[in-house]
Amino acid sequence: MSKNEDELEEYRVKVREWIRNNVPEEISAKGDMAPPEVLREWQRKIYEAGYLGVSWPKEYGGWGENPIKEIIVREEFAKAGVPYATVGLGVSVVGPAIILNGTEEQKKKYIRRILTAEDIWCQGFSEPQAGSDLAGIKTKAEDKGDHFLVNGQKIWSSYAHLANYCLLLTRTGDVSERHKGLTMLIVDMKSEGIRISPIKQITGRSEFNTLYFNNVKVPKENVVGKVGEGWKVAMSTLNYERLNIGTILFTVERLIRELSINNEQLFNTAEDIIALKSFYKRILERLKKGYIAGPEAAVIKLVASEAIQRVYENAMSNAGIEGLVMEREPGFRPEIAYGLLASRAITIAGGTSEILRNLLGEVVLGLPKG
C-alpha cells in the first residue's frame, strides 16, 4: 500500500468508528423514518464532525478535502445502514449544482446552510407530460425586467412539503427550442402563488409532491448559470444525483450479507456488484484529479438500482408470510417489505433505466438516436 492509500484506509476506519459511537438511538431504530427534525439534528452533527461537505470548498462552508474521502464517508454510512443527509436534496443534488454553476453570492448564501440543514431543498424538474423527456418541459418563466414570472406544474418533487427552496427548471424560450430554451432558477418556497399537493406512495409515505406555480415572482439574481443554459445545469445536477444513488451498491452488498437471501439465486447480481465496485473505484481516481462525473454515473446508477430490486425481490420470496407485515406498531418498518416497495422508485429517480440505456447507447457507443 502507498502512503496515500494508508492514509485513506486510516480515514475509513476513523469514519467507521465515529458512526459506531455517535448514531442516536432514534436514528438507529427508525433510520430515515425518524422525524424530520431528528434527521436534521443528525445531519448537523455529521457536518460538525467534518463528515458532510467533505470535498466542498472551504470558503463556502465545506471542508476542502480529497473527493475520495467524501465517497468513503458515503460508503461507510451505506454499509452501516445509517441515513446520511436524507432530508431534502440539498446535499445530494443542489449543493453540487450551485458550486459548479452558481454565482459567488449564491454560493456564500446557500452552501453552508445546505450542509447544516438550516435550509431544506427540493427539485422541480419532471412534469406530468415531461418526465423522461425533460427537454419537453412547459413550466414558463416570463421575463418581466427585474424578475421572472413563473407559471406551470411540477411532479414527483421529493420533500417539497418540507423545503425552504426549490431548484426549478423552467422554460424561458419557446417549446420548439427544446434544450436551448431552458433556465434554472432558485425559488423561495414561501413565495406567493406556490401550492404543494402531497402524493401518497405505495410505502404509505408522502415524500413526493406535485407543485403548482401561479404567477410566482423570482428575482433575476436567482438564475443559476445563465439564461438559456438550464439544460447544462440540469445535466450536471443529474450526474451527481446518479452517482449518489449509485452508492446503494454498498447497501446491496450489506443486504446480501445480512438478510435471509439465497446467494445462489443472486450469483449474477453479486458478480455485478463486484464489477461495479471496481468501476466505482476507477471513477474515484478520476474525481481525485478534478474530473466531473459524466456517463459513468449513469452506468453506476443503472446497474446498482436494478440490483437492489432483485435483492429485495429475492429476500421477499424467502421471507414467508412474516415478510408481508408492513406495520406492527407506530414507527415499525420491516426491512424487507418496506425496502421492496421503496426500491420500485430507484429505477425511475435520476433518469429511468430506459433513458439511461438510451443515453449510454448514444453517448458511449455512438449509436443513432431512436
mmCIF file of C-alpha atoms in Angstrom:
data_model
loop_
_atom_site.group_PDB
_atom_site.id
_atom_site.type_symbol
_atom_site.label_atom_id
_atom_site.label_comp_id
_atom_site.label_asym_id
_atom_site.label_seq_id
_atom_site.Cartn_x
_atom_site.Cartn_y
_atom_site.Cartn_z
ATOM 1 C CA MET A 1 0.000 0.000 0.000
ATOM 2 C CA SER A 2 1.219 3.516 -0.801
ATOM 3 C CA LYS A 3 1.321 6.257 1.812
ATOM 4 C CA ASN A 4 -1.806 7.828 0.287
ATOM 5 C CA GLU A 5 -3.673 4.516 0.378
ATOM 6 C CA ASP A 6 -2.653 4.018 4.017
ATOM 7 C CA GLU A 7 -3.986 7.475 4.900
ATOM 8 C CA LEU A 8 -7.294 6.786 3.157
ATOM 9 C CA GLU A 9 -7.654 3.456 4.947
ATOM 10 C CA GLU A 10 -6.984 5.154 8.297
ATOM 11 C CA TYR A 11 -9.625 7.731 7.394
ATOM 12 C CA ARG A 12 -12.099 4.955 6.566
ATOM 13 C CA VAL A 13 -11.518 3.305 9.956
ATOM 14 C CA LYS A 14 -11.967 6.659 11.682
ATOM 15 C CA VAL A 15 -15.288 7.275 9.910
ATOM 16 C CA ARG A 16 -16.497 3.748 10.733
ATOM 17 C CA GLU A 17 -15.690 4.211 14.425
ATOM 18 C CA TRP A 18 -17.377 7.625 14.530
ATOM 19 C CA ILE A 19 -20.586 6.177 13.087
ATOM 20 C CA ARG A 20 -20.500 3.272 15.556
ATOM 21 C CA ASN A 21 -20.084 5.643 18.526
ATOM 22 C CA ASN A 22 -22.384 8.510 17.555
ATOM 23 C CA VAL A 23 -25.609 7.264 15.953
ATOM 24 C CA PRO A 24 -28.552 8.434 18.132
ATOM 25 C CA GLU A 25 -30.900 5.735 19.398
ATOM 26 C CA GLU A 26 -33.879 7.042 17.413
ATOM 27 C CA ILE A 27 -31.840 7.120 14.189
ATOM 28 C CA SER A 28 -30.575 3.614 14.869
ATOM 29 C CA ALA A 29 -34.109 2.327 15.479
ATOM 30 C CA LYS A 30 -36.009 4.153 12.733
ATOM 31 C CA GLY A 31 -33.407 5.075 10.108
ATOM 32 C CA ASP A 32 -34.756 7.568 7.563
ATOM 33 C CA MET A 33 -38.233 7.016 9.054
ATOM 34 C CA ALA A 34 -37.204 9.161 12.033
ATOM 35 C CA PRO A 35 -38.983 12.559 12.326
ATOM 36 C CA PRO A 36 -37.572 15.313 10.065
ATOM 37 C CA GLU A 37 -36.252 17.368 13.000
ATOM 38 C CA VAL A 38 -34.360 14.356 14.348
ATOM 39 C CA LEU A 39 -32.830 13.786 10.912
ATOM 40 C CA ARG A 40 -31.891 17.481 10.653
ATOM 41 C CA GLU A 41 -30.144 17.361 14.021
ATOM 42 C CA TRP A 42 -28.336 14.215 12.912
ATOM 43 C CA GLN A 43 -27.201 15.937 9.687
ATOM 44 C CA ARG A 44 -25.863 18.902 11.673
ATOM 45 C CA LYS A 45 -23.950 16.502 13.916
ATOM 46 C CA ILE A 46 -22.406 14.775 10.880
ATOM 47 C CA TYR A 47 -21.410 18.160 9.447
ATOM 48 C CA GLU A 48 -19.877 19.424 12.673
ATOM 49 C CA ALA A 49 -17.819 16.221 12.868
ATOM 50 C CA GLY A 50 -16.377 17.017 9.428
ATOM 51 C CA TYR A 51 -18.135 14.246 7.513
ATOM 52 C CA LEU A 52 -20.564 16.285 5.413
ATOM 53 C CA GLY A 53 -19.415 18.512 2.564
ATOM 54 C CA VAL A 54 -16.061 16.774 2.857
ATOM 55 C CA SER A 55 -14.809 17.861 -0.590
ATOM 56 C CA TRP A 56 -16.839 21.076 -0.865
ATOM 57 C CA PRO A 57 -14.835 24.353 -0.948
ATOM 58 C CA LYS A 58 -13.826 25.670 2.475
ATOM 59 C CA GLU A 59 -14.714 29.235 1.609
ATOM 60 C CA TYR A 60 -18.388 28.272 1.342
ATOM 61 C CA GLY A 61 -18.603 26.069 4.434
ATOM 62 C CA GLY A 62 -17.187 22.757 3.204
ATOM 63 C CA TRP A 63 -14.036 21.007 4.424
ATOM 64 C CA GLY A 64 -11.937 21.164 1.238
ATOM 65 C CA GLU A 65 -10.760 17.553 1.445
ATOM 66 C CA ASN A 66 -9.929 14.928 -1.186
ATOM 67 C CA PRO A 67 -13.125 13.933 -3.107
ATOM 68 C CA ILE A 68 -12.331 10.267 -2.432
ATOM 69 C CA LYS A 69 -12.793 10.925 1.279
ATOM 70 C CA GLU A 70 -16.314 12.131 0.578
ATOM 71 C CA ILE A 71 -17.110 8.884 -1.224
ATOM 72 C CA ILE A 72 -15.525 6.865 1.602
ATOM 73 C CA VAL A 73 -17.890 8.578 4.051
ATOM 74 C CA ARG A 74 -20.917 7.765 1.875
ATOM 75 C CA GLU A 75 -19.749 4.158 1.551
ATOM 76 C CA GLU A 76 -19.391 3.709 5.307
ATOM 77 C CA PHE A 77 -22.803 5.215 6.074
ATOM 78 C CA ALA A 78 -24.389 2.959 3.427
ATOM 79 C CA LYS A 79 -22.585 -0.106 4.761
ATOM 80 C CA ALA A 80 -23.750 0.721 8.295
ATOM 81 C CA GLY A 81 -27.335 1.229 7.118
ATOM 82 C CA VAL A 82 -27.371 4.706 8.681
ATOM 83 C CA PRO A 83 -29.064 7.716 6.979
ATOM 84 C CA TYR A 84 -26.755 10.382 5.590
ATOM 85 C CA ALA A 85 -28.242 13.816 4.799
ATOM 86 C CA THR A 86 -31.621 12.337 3.934
ATOM 87 C CA VAL A 87 -33.879 15.368 4.486
ATOM 88 C CA GLY A 88 -34.248 17.091 1.142
ATOM 89 C CA LEU A 89 -31.970 17.172 -1.893
ATOM 90 C CA GLY A 90 -29.608 19.932 -0.808
ATOM 91 C CA VAL A 91 -26.506 17.805 -0.239
ATOM 92 C CA SER A 92 -27.019 15.203 -2.958
ATOM 93 C CA VAL A 93 -28.220 17.444 -5.799
ATOM 94 C CA VAL A 94 -28.488 21.200 -5.209
ATOM 95 C CA GLY A 95 -25.158 21.898 -3.490
ATOM 96 C CA PRO A 96 -23.008 20.480 -6.313
ATOM 97 C CA ALA A 97 -25.155 22.302 -8.897
ATOM 98 C CA ILE A 98 -24.626 25.682 -7.202
ATOM 99 C CA ILE A 99 -20.907 25.041 -6.594
ATOM 100 C CA LEU A 100 -20.405 24.207 -10.291
ATOM 101 C CA ASN A 101 -22.740 26.790 -11.840
ATOM 102 C CA GLY A 102 -23.766 29.398 -9.263
ATOM 103 C CA THR A 103 -22.571 32.957 -8.633
ATOM 104 C CA GLU A 104 -20.304 33.873 -5.733
ATOM 105 C CA GLU A 105 -23.279 35.414 -3.949
ATOM 106 C CA GLN A 106 -25.332 32.218 -4.352
ATOM 107 C CA LYS A 107 -22.500 30.034 -3.062
ATOM 108 C CA LYS A 108 -21.971 32.226 0.001
ATOM 109 C CA LYS A 109 -25.698 32.494 0.714
ATOM 110 C CA TYR A 110 -26.787 28.854 0.307
ATOM 111 C CA ILE A 111 -23.980 26.295 0.553
ATOM 112 C CA ARG A 112 -23.218 26.305 4.270
ATOM 113 C CA ARG A 113 -26.916 26.381 5.176
ATOM 114 C CA ILE A 114 -27.441 23.305 2.983
ATOM 115 C CA LEU A 115 -24.771 21.424 4.933
ATOM 116 C CA THR A 116 -26.101 22.430 8.354
ATOM 117 C CA ALA A 117 -29.687 21.529 7.325
ATOM 118 C CA GLU A 118 -30.802 25.074 8.172
ATOM 119 C CA ASP A 119 -32.343 25.091 4.689
ATOM 120 C CA ILE A 120 -34.129 22.146 3.082
ATOM 121 C CA TRP A 121 -34.254 21.947 -0.719
ATOM 122 C CA CYS A 122 -36.439 20.229 -3.274
ATOM 123 C CA GLN A 123 -36.077 19.926 -7.037
ATOM 124 C CA GLY A 124 -38.615 20.910 -9.698
ATOM 125 C CA PHE A 125 -37.720 19.011 -12.877
ATOM 126 C CA SER A 126 -40.328 16.464 -14.048
ATOM 127 C CA GLU A 127 -43.776 17.471 -15.258
ATOM 128 C CA PRO A 128 -46.940 15.416 -15.930
ATOM 129 C CA GLN A 129 -46.198 15.471 -19.683
ATOM 130 C CA ALA A 130 -42.402 15.687 -19.416
ATOM 131 C CA GLY A 131 -40.853 13.093 -17.139
ATOM 132 C CA SER A 132 -38.433 11.020 -19.191
ATOM 133 C CA ASP A 133 -38.364 13.768 -21.855
ATOM 134 C CA LEU A 134 -37.045 16.547 -19.638
ATOM 135 C CA ALA A 135 -36.372 18.816 -22.620
ATOM 136 C CA GLY A 136 -40.138 18.895 -23.199
ATOM 137 C CA ILE A 137 -40.994 20.817 -20.011
ATOM 138 C CA LYS A 138 -43.523 23.661 -20.305
ATOM 139 C CA THR A 139 -43.318 25.482 -16.952
ATOM 140 C CA LYS A 140 -42.832 29.037 -18.184
ATOM 141 C CA ALA A 141 -40.602 31.741 -16.712
ATOM 142 C CA GLU A 142 -41.590 35.015 -18.375
ATOM 143 C CA ASP A 143 -39.048 37.869 -18.306
ATOM 144 C CA LYS A 144 -40.570 40.889 -16.541
ATOM 145 C CA GLY A 145 -37.486 43.091 -16.374
ATOM 146 C CA ASP A 146 -36.157 42.707 -12.821
ATOM 147 C CA HIS A 147 -37.820 39.337 -12.241
ATOM 148 C CA PHE A 148 -39.303 36.252 -13.877
ATOM 149 C CA LEU A 149 -42.966 35.346 -13.568
ATOM 150 C CA VAL A 150 -43.312 31.546 -13.262
ATOM 151 C CA ASN A 151 -46.404 29.548 -14.218
ATOM 152 C CA GLY A 152 -46.683 25.785 -14.525
ATOM 153 C CA GLN A 153 -46.707 22.442 -12.746
ATOM 154 C CA LYS A 154 -44.046 20.008 -11.489
ATOM 155 C CA ILE A 155 -44.479 16.465 -10.201
ATOM 156 C CA TRP A 156 -42.508 13.921 -8.123
ATOM 157 C CA SER A 157 -40.797 16.740 -6.187
ATOM 158 C CA SER A 158 -39.238 14.977 -3.199
ATOM 159 C CA TYR A 159 -39.501 16.758 0.176
ATOM 160 C CA ALA A 160 -41.239 19.827 -1.305
ATOM 161 C CA HIS A 161 -43.587 19.837 1.721
ATOM 162 C CA LEU A 162 -40.550 20.432 3.978
ATOM 163 C CA ALA A 163 -38.455 22.629 1.681
ATOM 164 C CA ASN A 164 -37.410 26.252 2.039
ATOM 165 C CA TYR A 165 -36.131 26.421 -1.544
ATOM 166 C CA CYS A 166 -36.655 24.724 -4.894
ATOM 167 C CA LEU A 167 -34.129 24.292 -7.718
ATOM 168 C CA LEU A 168 -36.547 24.808 -10.600
ATOM 169 C CA LEU A 169 -36.022 24.063 -14.283
ATOM 170 C CA THR A 170 -38.125 26.442 -16.381
ATOM 171 C CA ARG A 171 -38.687 27.401 -19.982
ATOM 172 C CA THR A 172 -37.599 30.918 -20.915
ATOM 173 C CA GLY A 173 -37.637 30.228 -24.674
ATOM 174 C CA ASP A 174 -40.111 28.549 -26.987
ATOM 175 C CA VAL A 175 -41.002 24.864 -26.542
ATOM 176 C CA SER A 176 -39.596 24.219 -30.031
ATOM 177 C CA GLU A 177 -36.137 25.245 -28.763
ATOM 178 C CA ARG A 178 -36.069 22.159 -26.553
ATOM 179 C CA HIS A 179 -32.741 22.096 -24.616
ATOM 180 C CA LYS A 180 -31.727 25.611 -25.670
ATOM 181 C CA GLY A 181 -34.755 27.378 -24.193
ATOM 182 C CA LEU A 182 -34.330 26.314 -20.546
ATOM 183 C CA THR A 183 -33.239 28.280 -17.477
ATOM 184 C CA MET A 184 -32.549 27.095 -13.920
ATOM 185 C CA LEU A 185 -33.954 29.182 -11.070
ATOM 186 C CA ILE A 186 -33.779 29.196 -7.283
ATOM 187 C CA VAL A 187 -37.298 29.654 -5.927
ATOM 188 C CA ASP A 188 -38.158 30.588 -2.351
ATOM 189 C CA MET A 189 -40.905 28.138 -1.361
ATOM 190 C CA LYS A 190 -42.582 30.845 0.749
ATOM 191 C CA SER A 191 -43.266 32.855 -2.420
ATOM 192 C CA GLU A 192 -46.867 33.785 -3.102
ATOM 193 C CA GLY A 193 -48.517 31.583 -5.743
ATOM 194 C CA ILE A 194 -46.979 28.204 -4.847
ATOM 195 C CA ARG A 195 -49.256 25.286 -3.945
ATOM 196 C CA ILE A 196 -47.981 21.891 -2.760
ATOM 197 C CA SER A 197 -50.013 18.693 -3.095
ATOM 198 C CA PRO A 198 -48.557 15.508 -1.481
ATOM 199 C CA ILE A 199 -48.582 12.231 -3.437
ATOM 200 C CA LYS A 200 -49.365 9.057 -1.487
ATOM 201 C CA GLN A 201 -46.784 6.358 -2.250
ATOM 202 C CA ILE A 202 -47.047 2.564 -2.086
ATOM 203 C CA THR A 203 -44.872 2.678 1.055
ATOM 204 C CA GLY A 204 -47.600 4.661 2.832
ATOM 205 C CA ARG A 205 -45.426 7.770 2.969
ATOM 206 C CA SER A 206 -45.810 11.044 1.057
ATOM 207 C CA GLU A 207 -42.281 12.227 0.275
ATOM 208 C CA PHE A 208 -43.215 13.096 -3.329
ATOM 209 C CA ASN A 209 -45.344 16.105 -4.212
ATOM 210 C CA THR A 210 -46.988 17.958 -7.064
ATOM 211 C CA LEU A 211 -46.073 21.661 -7.237
ATOM 212 C CA TYR A 212 -48.261 24.341 -8.811
ATOM 213 C CA PHE A 213 -46.839 27.769 -9.741
ATOM 214 C CA ASN A 214 -49.295 30.600 -10.350
ATOM 215 C CA ASN A 215 -47.642 33.953 -11.211
ATOM 216 C CA VAL A 216 -44.706 33.292 -8.860
ATOM 217 C CA LYS A 217 -42.140 36.129 -8.853
ATOM 218 C CA VAL A 218 -38.487 35.053 -8.957
ATOM 219 C CA PRO A 219 -35.717 37.709 -8.809
ATOM 220 C CA LYS A 220 -33.202 37.743 -11.687
ATOM 221 C CA GLU A 221 -30.333 37.125 -9.250
ATOM 222 C CA ASN A 222 -31.805 33.669 -8.643
ATOM 223 C CA VAL A 223 -30.762 32.365 -12.075
ATOM 224 C CA VAL A 224 -28.261 29.505 -11.692
ATOM 225 C CA GLY A 225 -25.781 29.624 -14.573
ATOM 226 C CA LYS A 226 -27.044 31.696 -17.482
ATOM 227 C CA VAL A 227 -30.449 32.320 -19.006
ATOM 228 C CA GLY A 228 -30.968 29.690 -21.709
ATOM 229 C CA GLU A 229 -28.331 27.322 -20.277
ATOM 230 C CA GLY A 230 -30.559 25.464 -17.839
ATOM 231 C CA TRP A 231 -30.012 22.147 -19.629
ATOM 232 C CA LYS A 232 -26.280 22.288 -18.857
ATOM 233 C CA VAL A 233 -27.013 22.909 -15.166
ATOM 234 C CA ALA A 234 -29.642 20.151 -15.126
ATOM 235 C CA MET A 235 -27.250 17.576 -16.608
ATOM 236 C CA SER A 236 -24.524 18.340 -14.051
ATOM 237 C CA THR A 237 -27.166 18.024 -11.341
ATOM 238 C CA LEU A 238 -28.446 14.676 -12.641
ATOM 239 C CA ASN A 239 -24.948 13.209 -12.940
ATOM 240 C CA TYR A 240 -24.283 13.900 -9.258
ATOM 241 C CA GLU A 241 -27.714 12.557 -8.330
ATOM 242 C CA ARG A 242 -26.966 9.349 -10.249
ATOM 243 C CA LEU A 243 -23.554 8.947 -8.641
ATOM 244 C CA ASN A 244 -25.109 9.422 -5.197
ATOM 245 C CA ILE A 245 -27.901 6.939 -5.957
ATOM 246 C CA GLY A 246 -25.160 4.612 -7.150
ATOM 247 C CA THR A 247 -23.762 4.334 -3.616
ATOM 248 C CA ILE A 248 -26.659 1.948 -2.973
ATOM 249 C CA LEU A 249 -24.310 -0.698 -4.354
ATOM 250 C CA PHE A 250 -22.873 -0.801 -0.813
ATOM 251 C CA THR A 251 -26.406 -1.177 0.530
ATOM 252 C CA VAL A 252 -26.922 -4.095 -1.873
ATOM 253 C CA GLU A 253 -23.734 -5.713 -0.610
ATOM 254 C CA ARG A 254 -24.890 -5.296 3.010
ATOM 255 C CA LEU A 255 -28.345 -6.702 2.277
ATOM 256 C CA ILE A 256 -26.960 -9.798 0.569
ATOM 257 C CA ARG A 257 -24.865 -10.362 3.673
ATOM 258 C CA GLU A 258 -27.469 -9.551 6.354
ATOM 259 C CA LEU A 259 -30.865 -10.611 5.015
ATOM 260 C CA SER A 260 -32.097 -14.161 4.596
ATOM 261 C CA ILE A 261 -31.151 -14.333 0.947
ATOM 262 C CA ASN A 262 -30.336 -17.337 -1.238
ATOM 263 C CA ASN A 263 -26.953 -16.267 -2.595
ATOM 264 C CA GLU A 264 -27.075 -18.977 -5.256
ATOM 265 C CA GLN A 265 -30.102 -17.289 -6.815
ATOM 266 C CA LEU A 266 -28.280 -13.949 -6.727
ATOM 267 C CA PHE A 267 -24.942 -15.175 -8.039
ATOM 268 C CA ASN A 268 -25.061 -12.934 -11.121
ATOM 269 C CA THR A 269 -26.152 -9.936 -9.037
ATOM 270 C CA ALA A 270 -23.245 -10.485 -6.642
ATOM 271 C CA GLU A 271 -20.886 -10.581 -9.627
ATOM 272 C CA ASP A 272 -22.408 -7.344 -10.946
ATOM 273 C CA ILE A 273 -21.709 -5.660 -7.604
ATOM 274 C CA ILE A 274 -18.087 -6.842 -7.574
ATOM 275 C CA ALA A 275 -17.561 -5.454 -11.084
ATOM 276 C CA LEU A 276 -19.412 -2.238 -10.218
ATOM 277 C CA LYS A 277 -17.209 -1.626 -7.169
ATOM 278 C CA SER A 278 -14.094 -1.871 -9.350
ATOM 279 C CA PHE A 279 -15.619 0.560 -11.846
ATOM 280 C CA TYR A 280 -16.619 2.861 -8.986
ATOM 281 C CA LYS A 281 -13.025 2.956 -7.719
ATOM 282 C CA ARG A 282 -11.831 3.992 -11.183
ATOM 283 C CA ILE A 283 -14.273 6.915 -11.123
ATOM 284 C CA LEU A 284 -12.957 7.927 -7.692
ATOM 285 C CA GLU A 285 -9.408 8.051 -9.010
ATOM 286 C CA ARG A 286 -10.566 10.422 -11.744
ATOM 287 C CA LEU A 287 -12.580 12.548 -9.300
ATOM 288 C CA LYS A 288 -9.405 12.968 -7.271
ATOM 289 C CA LYS A 289 -7.827 14.656 -10.314
ATOM 290 C CA GLY A 290 -10.722 17.080 -10.747
ATOM 291 C CA TYR A 291 -12.809 15.057 -13.192
ATOM 292 C CA ILE A 292 -16.562 15.812 -13.290
ATOM 293 C CA ALA A 293 -18.762 12.702 -13.462
ATOM 294 C CA GLY A 294 -20.397 12.039 -16.840
ATOM 295 C CA PRO A 295 -21.856 8.896 -18.458
ATOM 296 C CA GLU A 296 -20.074 6.732 -15.877
ATOM 297 C CA ALA A 297 -22.576 7.944 -13.291
ATOM 298 C CA ALA A 298 -25.362 6.543 -15.483
ATOM 299 C CA VAL A 299 -23.689 3.105 -15.510
ATOM 300 C CA ILE A 300 -23.320 3.054 -11.719
ATOM 301 C CA LYS A 301 -26.916 4.142 -11.163
ATOM 302 C CA LEU A 302 -28.375 1.784 -13.775
ATOM 303 C CA VAL A 303 -26.710 -1.385 -12.503
ATOM 304 C CA ALA A 304 -26.990 -0.631 -8.769
ATOM 305 C CA SER A 305 -30.676 0.387 -8.895
ATOM 306 C CA GLU A 306 -31.703 -2.773 -10.745
ATOM 307 C CA ALA A 307 -29.543 -4.935 -8.466
ATOM 308 C CA ILE A 308 -31.208 -3.691 -5.272
ATOM 309 C CA GLN A 309 -34.637 -4.508 -6.699
ATOM 310 C CA ARG A 310 -33.521 -8.079 -7.421
ATOM 311 C CA VAL A 311 -32.134 -8.422 -3.892
ATOM 312 C CA TYR A 312 -35.391 -7.305 -2.241
ATOM 313 C CA GLU A 313 -37.499 -9.486 -4.542
ATOM 314 C CA ASN A 314 -35.333 -12.477 -3.642
ATOM 315 C CA ALA A 315 -35.482 -11.656 0.067
ATOM 316 C CA MET A 316 -39.272 -11.342 -0.013
ATOM 317 C CA SER A 317 -39.683 -14.684 -1.795
ATOM 318 C CA ASN A 318 -37.700 -16.329 1.027
ATOM 319 C CA ALA A 319 -39.253 -14.393 3.908
ATOM 320 C CA GLY A 320 -42.553 -16.260 4.186
ATOM 321 C CA ILE A 321 -45.760 -14.661 5.402
ATOM 322 C CA GLU A 322 -43.885 -12.539 8.002
ATOM 323 C CA GLY A 323 -42.365 -10.550 5.167
ATOM 324 C CA LEU A 324 -45.786 -9.204 4.214
ATOM 325 C CA VAL A 325 -46.307 -7.376 7.532
ATOM 326 C CA MET A 326 -45.834 -3.656 6.993
ATOM 327 C CA GLU A 327 -46.588 -2.310 10.483
ATOM 328 C CA ARG A 328 -46.996 -3.776 13.956
ATOM 329 C CA GLU A 329 -46.684 -0.591 15.946
ATOM 330 C CA PRO A 330 -46.081 3.123 15.170
ATOM 331 C CA GLY A 331 -42.677 3.589 13.586
ATOM 332 C CA PHE A 332 -42.114 -0.116 12.907
ATOM 333 C CA ARG A 333 -40.546 -0.711 9.477
ATOM 334 C CA PRO A 334 -39.659 -4.236 8.412
ATOM 335 C CA GLU A 335 -36.524 -4.059 6.259
ATOM 336 C CA ILE A 336 -37.743 -6.399 3.536
ATOM 337 C CA ALA A 337 -41.363 -5.275 2.974
ATOM 338 C CA TYR A 338 -40.624 -1.561 3.060
ATOM 339 C CA GLY A 339 -37.411 -1.947 1.078
ATOM 340 C CA LEU A 340 -39.159 -3.914 -1.658
ATOM 341 C CA LEU A 341 -41.799 -1.211 -2.101
ATOM 342 C CA ALA A 342 -39.385 1.733 -1.821
ATOM 343 C CA SER A 343 -36.963 0.175 -4.322
ATOM 344 C CA ARG A 344 -39.533 0.484 -7.124
ATOM 345 C CA ALA A 345 -38.760 4.204 -7.370
ATOM 346 C CA ILE A 346 -34.977 3.781 -7.626
ATOM 347 C CA THR A 347 -35.035 2.760 -11.304
ATOM 348 C CA ILE A 348 -37.069 5.905 -12.038
ATOM 349 C CA ALA A 349 -35.369 8.600 -9.899
ATOM 350 C CA GLY A 350 -32.466 10.359 -11.585
ATOM 351 C CA GLY A 351 -33.482 9.039 -15.006
ATOM 352 C CA THR A 352 -35.320 5.815 -15.790
ATOM 353 C CA SER A 353 -33.375 2.685 -16.718
ATOM 354 C CA GLU A 354 -34.699 3.011 -20.274
ATOM 355 C CA ILE A 355 -33.483 6.603 -20.590
ATOM 356 C CA LEU A 356 -30.071 5.692 -19.167
ATOM 357 C CA ARG A 357 -29.686 2.827 -21.650
ATOM 358 C CA ASN A 358 -30.520 5.226 -24.498
ATOM 359 C CA LEU A 359 -28.030 7.761 -23.099
ATOM 360 C CA LEU A 360 -25.226 5.198 -22.880
ATOM 361 C CA GLY A 361 -26.032 3.876 -26.338
ATOM 362 C CA GLU A 362 -25.838 7.340 -27.883
ATOM 363 C CA VAL A 363 -23.016 8.959 -25.880
ATOM 364 C CA VAL A 364 -20.722 5.991 -25.179
ATOM 365 C CA LEU A 365 -21.424 3.557 -28.026
ATOM 366 C CA GLY A 366 -22.210 6.165 -30.662
ATOM 367 C CA LEU A 367 -25.498 4.544 -31.664
ATOM 368 C CA PRO A 368 -28.052 6.633 -33.626
ATOM 369 C CA LYS A 369 -30.847 8.300 -31.701
ATOM 370 C CA GLY A 370 -34.125 6.410 -31.688
#
